[in-house]
mmCIF file of C-alpha atoms in Angstrom:
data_model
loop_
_atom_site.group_PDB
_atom_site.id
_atom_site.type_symbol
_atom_site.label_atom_id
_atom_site.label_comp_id
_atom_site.label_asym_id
_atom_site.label_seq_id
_atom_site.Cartn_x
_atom_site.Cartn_y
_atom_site.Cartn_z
ATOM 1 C CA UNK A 1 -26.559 -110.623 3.657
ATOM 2 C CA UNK A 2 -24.605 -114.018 3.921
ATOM 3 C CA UNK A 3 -26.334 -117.078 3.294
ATOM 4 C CA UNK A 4 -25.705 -120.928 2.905
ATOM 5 C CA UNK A 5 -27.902 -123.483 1.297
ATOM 6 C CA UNK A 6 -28.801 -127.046 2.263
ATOM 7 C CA UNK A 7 -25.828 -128.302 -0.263
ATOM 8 C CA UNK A 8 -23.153 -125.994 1.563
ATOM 9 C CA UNK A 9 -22.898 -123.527 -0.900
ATOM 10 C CA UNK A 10 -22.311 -119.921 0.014
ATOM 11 C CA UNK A 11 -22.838 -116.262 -1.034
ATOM 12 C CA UNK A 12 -22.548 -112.816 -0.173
ATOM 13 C CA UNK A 13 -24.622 -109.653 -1.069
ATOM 14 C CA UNK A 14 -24.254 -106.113 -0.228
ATOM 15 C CA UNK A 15 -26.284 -102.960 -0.643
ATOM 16 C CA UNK A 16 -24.716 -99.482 -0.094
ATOM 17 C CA UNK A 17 -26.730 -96.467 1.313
ATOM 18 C CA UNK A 18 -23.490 -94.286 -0.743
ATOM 19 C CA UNK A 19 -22.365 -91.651 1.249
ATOM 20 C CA UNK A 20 -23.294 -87.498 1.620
ATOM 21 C CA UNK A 21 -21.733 -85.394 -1.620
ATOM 22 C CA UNK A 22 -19.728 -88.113 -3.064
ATOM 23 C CA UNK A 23 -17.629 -87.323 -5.795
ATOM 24 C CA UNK A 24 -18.594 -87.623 -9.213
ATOM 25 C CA UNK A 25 -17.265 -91.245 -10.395
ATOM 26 C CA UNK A 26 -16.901 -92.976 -6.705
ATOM 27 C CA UNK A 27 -17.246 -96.491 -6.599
ATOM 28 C CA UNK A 28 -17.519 -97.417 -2.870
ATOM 29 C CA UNK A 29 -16.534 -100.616 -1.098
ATOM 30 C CA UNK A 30 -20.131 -102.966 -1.921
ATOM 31 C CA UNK A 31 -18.976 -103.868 -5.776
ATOM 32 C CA UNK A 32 -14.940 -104.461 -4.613
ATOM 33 C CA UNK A 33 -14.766 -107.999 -4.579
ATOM 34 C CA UNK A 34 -13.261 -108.611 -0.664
ATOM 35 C CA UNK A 35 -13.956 -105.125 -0.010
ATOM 36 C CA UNK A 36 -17.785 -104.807 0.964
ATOM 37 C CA UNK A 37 -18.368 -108.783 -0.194
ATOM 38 C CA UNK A 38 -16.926 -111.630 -0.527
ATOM 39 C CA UNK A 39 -17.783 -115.922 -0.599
ATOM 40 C CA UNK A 40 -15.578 -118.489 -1.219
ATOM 41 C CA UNK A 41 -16.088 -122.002 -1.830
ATOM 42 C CA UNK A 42 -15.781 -124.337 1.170
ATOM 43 C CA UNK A 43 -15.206 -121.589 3.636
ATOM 44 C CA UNK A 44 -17.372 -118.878 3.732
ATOM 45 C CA UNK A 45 -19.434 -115.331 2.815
ATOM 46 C CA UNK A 46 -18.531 -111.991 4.195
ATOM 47 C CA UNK A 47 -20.503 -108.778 3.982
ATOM 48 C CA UNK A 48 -19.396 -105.472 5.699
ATOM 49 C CA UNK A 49 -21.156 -102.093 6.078
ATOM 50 C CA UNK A 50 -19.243 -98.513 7.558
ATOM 51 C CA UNK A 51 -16.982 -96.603 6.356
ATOM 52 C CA UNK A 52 -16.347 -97.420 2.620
ATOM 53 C CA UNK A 53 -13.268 -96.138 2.371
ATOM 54 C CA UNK A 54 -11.382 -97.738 5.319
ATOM 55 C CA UNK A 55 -13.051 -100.766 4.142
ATOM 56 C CA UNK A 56 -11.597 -100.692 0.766
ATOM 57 C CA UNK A 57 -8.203 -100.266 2.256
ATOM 58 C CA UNK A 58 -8.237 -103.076 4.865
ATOM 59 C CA UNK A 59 -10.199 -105.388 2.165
ATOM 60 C CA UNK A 60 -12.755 -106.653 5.324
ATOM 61 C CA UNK A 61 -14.442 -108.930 3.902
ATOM 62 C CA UNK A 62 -11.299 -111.116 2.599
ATOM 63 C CA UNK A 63 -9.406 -110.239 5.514
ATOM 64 C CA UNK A 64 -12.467 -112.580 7.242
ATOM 65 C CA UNK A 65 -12.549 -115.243 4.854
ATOM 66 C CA UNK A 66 -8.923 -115.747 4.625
ATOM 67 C CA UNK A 67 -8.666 -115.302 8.915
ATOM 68 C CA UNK A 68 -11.526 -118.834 8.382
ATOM 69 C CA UNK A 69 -9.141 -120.722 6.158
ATOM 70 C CA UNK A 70 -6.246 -120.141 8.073
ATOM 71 C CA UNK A 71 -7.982 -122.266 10.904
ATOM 72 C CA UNK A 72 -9.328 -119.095 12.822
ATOM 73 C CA UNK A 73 -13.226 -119.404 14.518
ATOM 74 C CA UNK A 74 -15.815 -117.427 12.752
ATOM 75 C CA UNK A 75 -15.617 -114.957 15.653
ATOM 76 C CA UNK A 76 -12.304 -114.585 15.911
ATOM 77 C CA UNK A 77 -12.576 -114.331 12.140
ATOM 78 C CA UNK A 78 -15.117 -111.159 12.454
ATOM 79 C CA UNK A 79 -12.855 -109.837 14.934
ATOM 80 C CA UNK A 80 -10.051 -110.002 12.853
ATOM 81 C CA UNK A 81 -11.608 -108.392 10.272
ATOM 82 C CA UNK A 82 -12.840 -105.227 12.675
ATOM 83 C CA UNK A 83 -9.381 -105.189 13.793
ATOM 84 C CA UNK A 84 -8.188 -104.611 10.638
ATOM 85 C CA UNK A 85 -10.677 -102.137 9.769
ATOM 86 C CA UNK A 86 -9.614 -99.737 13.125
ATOM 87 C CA UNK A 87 -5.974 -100.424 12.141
ATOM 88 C CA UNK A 88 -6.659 -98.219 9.015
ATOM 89 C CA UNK A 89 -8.845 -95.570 10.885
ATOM 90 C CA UNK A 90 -12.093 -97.108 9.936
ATOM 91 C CA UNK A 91 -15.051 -97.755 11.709
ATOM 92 C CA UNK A 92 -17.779 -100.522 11.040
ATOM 93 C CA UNK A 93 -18.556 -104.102 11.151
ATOM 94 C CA UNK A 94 -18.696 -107.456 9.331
ATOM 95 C CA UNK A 95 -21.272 -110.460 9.201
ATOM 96 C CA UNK A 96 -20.131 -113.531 7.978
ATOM 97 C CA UNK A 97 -21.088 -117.531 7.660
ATOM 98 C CA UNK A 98 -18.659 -120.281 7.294
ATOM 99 C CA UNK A 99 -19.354 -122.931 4.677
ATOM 100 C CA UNK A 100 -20.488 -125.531 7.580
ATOM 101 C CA UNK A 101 -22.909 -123.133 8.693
ATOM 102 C CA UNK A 102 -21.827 -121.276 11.820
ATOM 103 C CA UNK A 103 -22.478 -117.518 11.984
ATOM 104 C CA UNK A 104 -20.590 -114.362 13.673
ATOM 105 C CA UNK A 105 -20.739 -110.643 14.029
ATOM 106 C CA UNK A 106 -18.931 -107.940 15.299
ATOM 107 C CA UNK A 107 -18.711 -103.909 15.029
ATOM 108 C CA UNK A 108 -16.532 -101.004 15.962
ATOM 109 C CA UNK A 109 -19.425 -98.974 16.595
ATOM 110 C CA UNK A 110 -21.938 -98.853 19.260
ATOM 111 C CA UNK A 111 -24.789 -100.816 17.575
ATOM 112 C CA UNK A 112 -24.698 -103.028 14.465
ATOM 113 C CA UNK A 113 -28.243 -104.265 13.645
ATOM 114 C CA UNK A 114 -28.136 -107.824 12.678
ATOM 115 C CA UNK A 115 -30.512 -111.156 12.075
ATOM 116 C CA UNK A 116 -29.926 -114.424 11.435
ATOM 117 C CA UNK A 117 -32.618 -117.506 10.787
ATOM 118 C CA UNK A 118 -31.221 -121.150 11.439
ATOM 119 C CA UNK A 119 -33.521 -124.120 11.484
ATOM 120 C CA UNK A 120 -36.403 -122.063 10.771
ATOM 121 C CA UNK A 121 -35.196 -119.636 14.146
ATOM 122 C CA UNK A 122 -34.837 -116.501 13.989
ATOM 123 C CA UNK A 123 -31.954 -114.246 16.073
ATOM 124 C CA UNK A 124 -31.702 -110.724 15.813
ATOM 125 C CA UNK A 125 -29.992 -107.881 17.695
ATOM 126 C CA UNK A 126 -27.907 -104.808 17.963
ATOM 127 C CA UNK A 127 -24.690 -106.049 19.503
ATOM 128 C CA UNK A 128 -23.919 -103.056 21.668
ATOM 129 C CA UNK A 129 -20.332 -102.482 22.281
ATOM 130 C CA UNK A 130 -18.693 -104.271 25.009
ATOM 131 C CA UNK A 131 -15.433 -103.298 26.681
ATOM 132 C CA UNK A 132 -13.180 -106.008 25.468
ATOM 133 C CA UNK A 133 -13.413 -105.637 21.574
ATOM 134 C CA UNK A 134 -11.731 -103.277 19.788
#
């Protein structure tokens, strides 16, 4: 989940489902700050789900944040931040908000489930694939 309040504020929270026979001790992507999650002050929240382990090594959810700070859209921002995630043989997606409220998604995989409520509005969907993304 990603959310901003009236003030501007952000924050990011993630829930993990784990993963089938995990080893003994793993600590997956959701509690690795810009791994699974991450918010930032004045720019915006990030939270991924997929593969935890590519997602630890192409650090999604900062990968997004700092794509918005370096003057990148919030979908070309998500984008980014899938990009990354195929780069390291990963496959998954990111939702994000930016700190003045605008909201993207995007996936590697066939179907992400998402929702998002502005103004009282609800969107939802399962953003099928489309040829042009990565």
């Amino acid at each position: 989940a990603c959310a901003i309040d009236a003030t501007g504020h952000v924050a990011a929270a993630t829930s993990t489902g784990g993963i089938p026979w995990k080893r003994p001790g793993r600590v997956g992507d959701t509690p690795l700050a810009g791994a699974g999650t991450w918010a930032d002050a004045g720019v915006g929240a990030a939270s991924a789900t997929g593969h935890g382990e590519s997602i630890i090594r192409a650090l999604m959810t900062r990968v997004a944040i700092e794509r918005l700070r370096a003057g990148d859209g919030p979908d070309a921002a998500a984008r980014a931040a899938v990009a990354e995630l195929v780069r390291v043989g990963g496959a998954g997606g990111v939702i994000l908000v930016t700190a003045d409220g605008r909201i993207a998604h995007h996936t590697s995989t066939a179907r992400m489930p998402w929702a998002a409520v502005v103004g009282g509005a609800q969107e939802s969907g399962a953003e099928p694939m489309r040829e042009d993304q990565p």
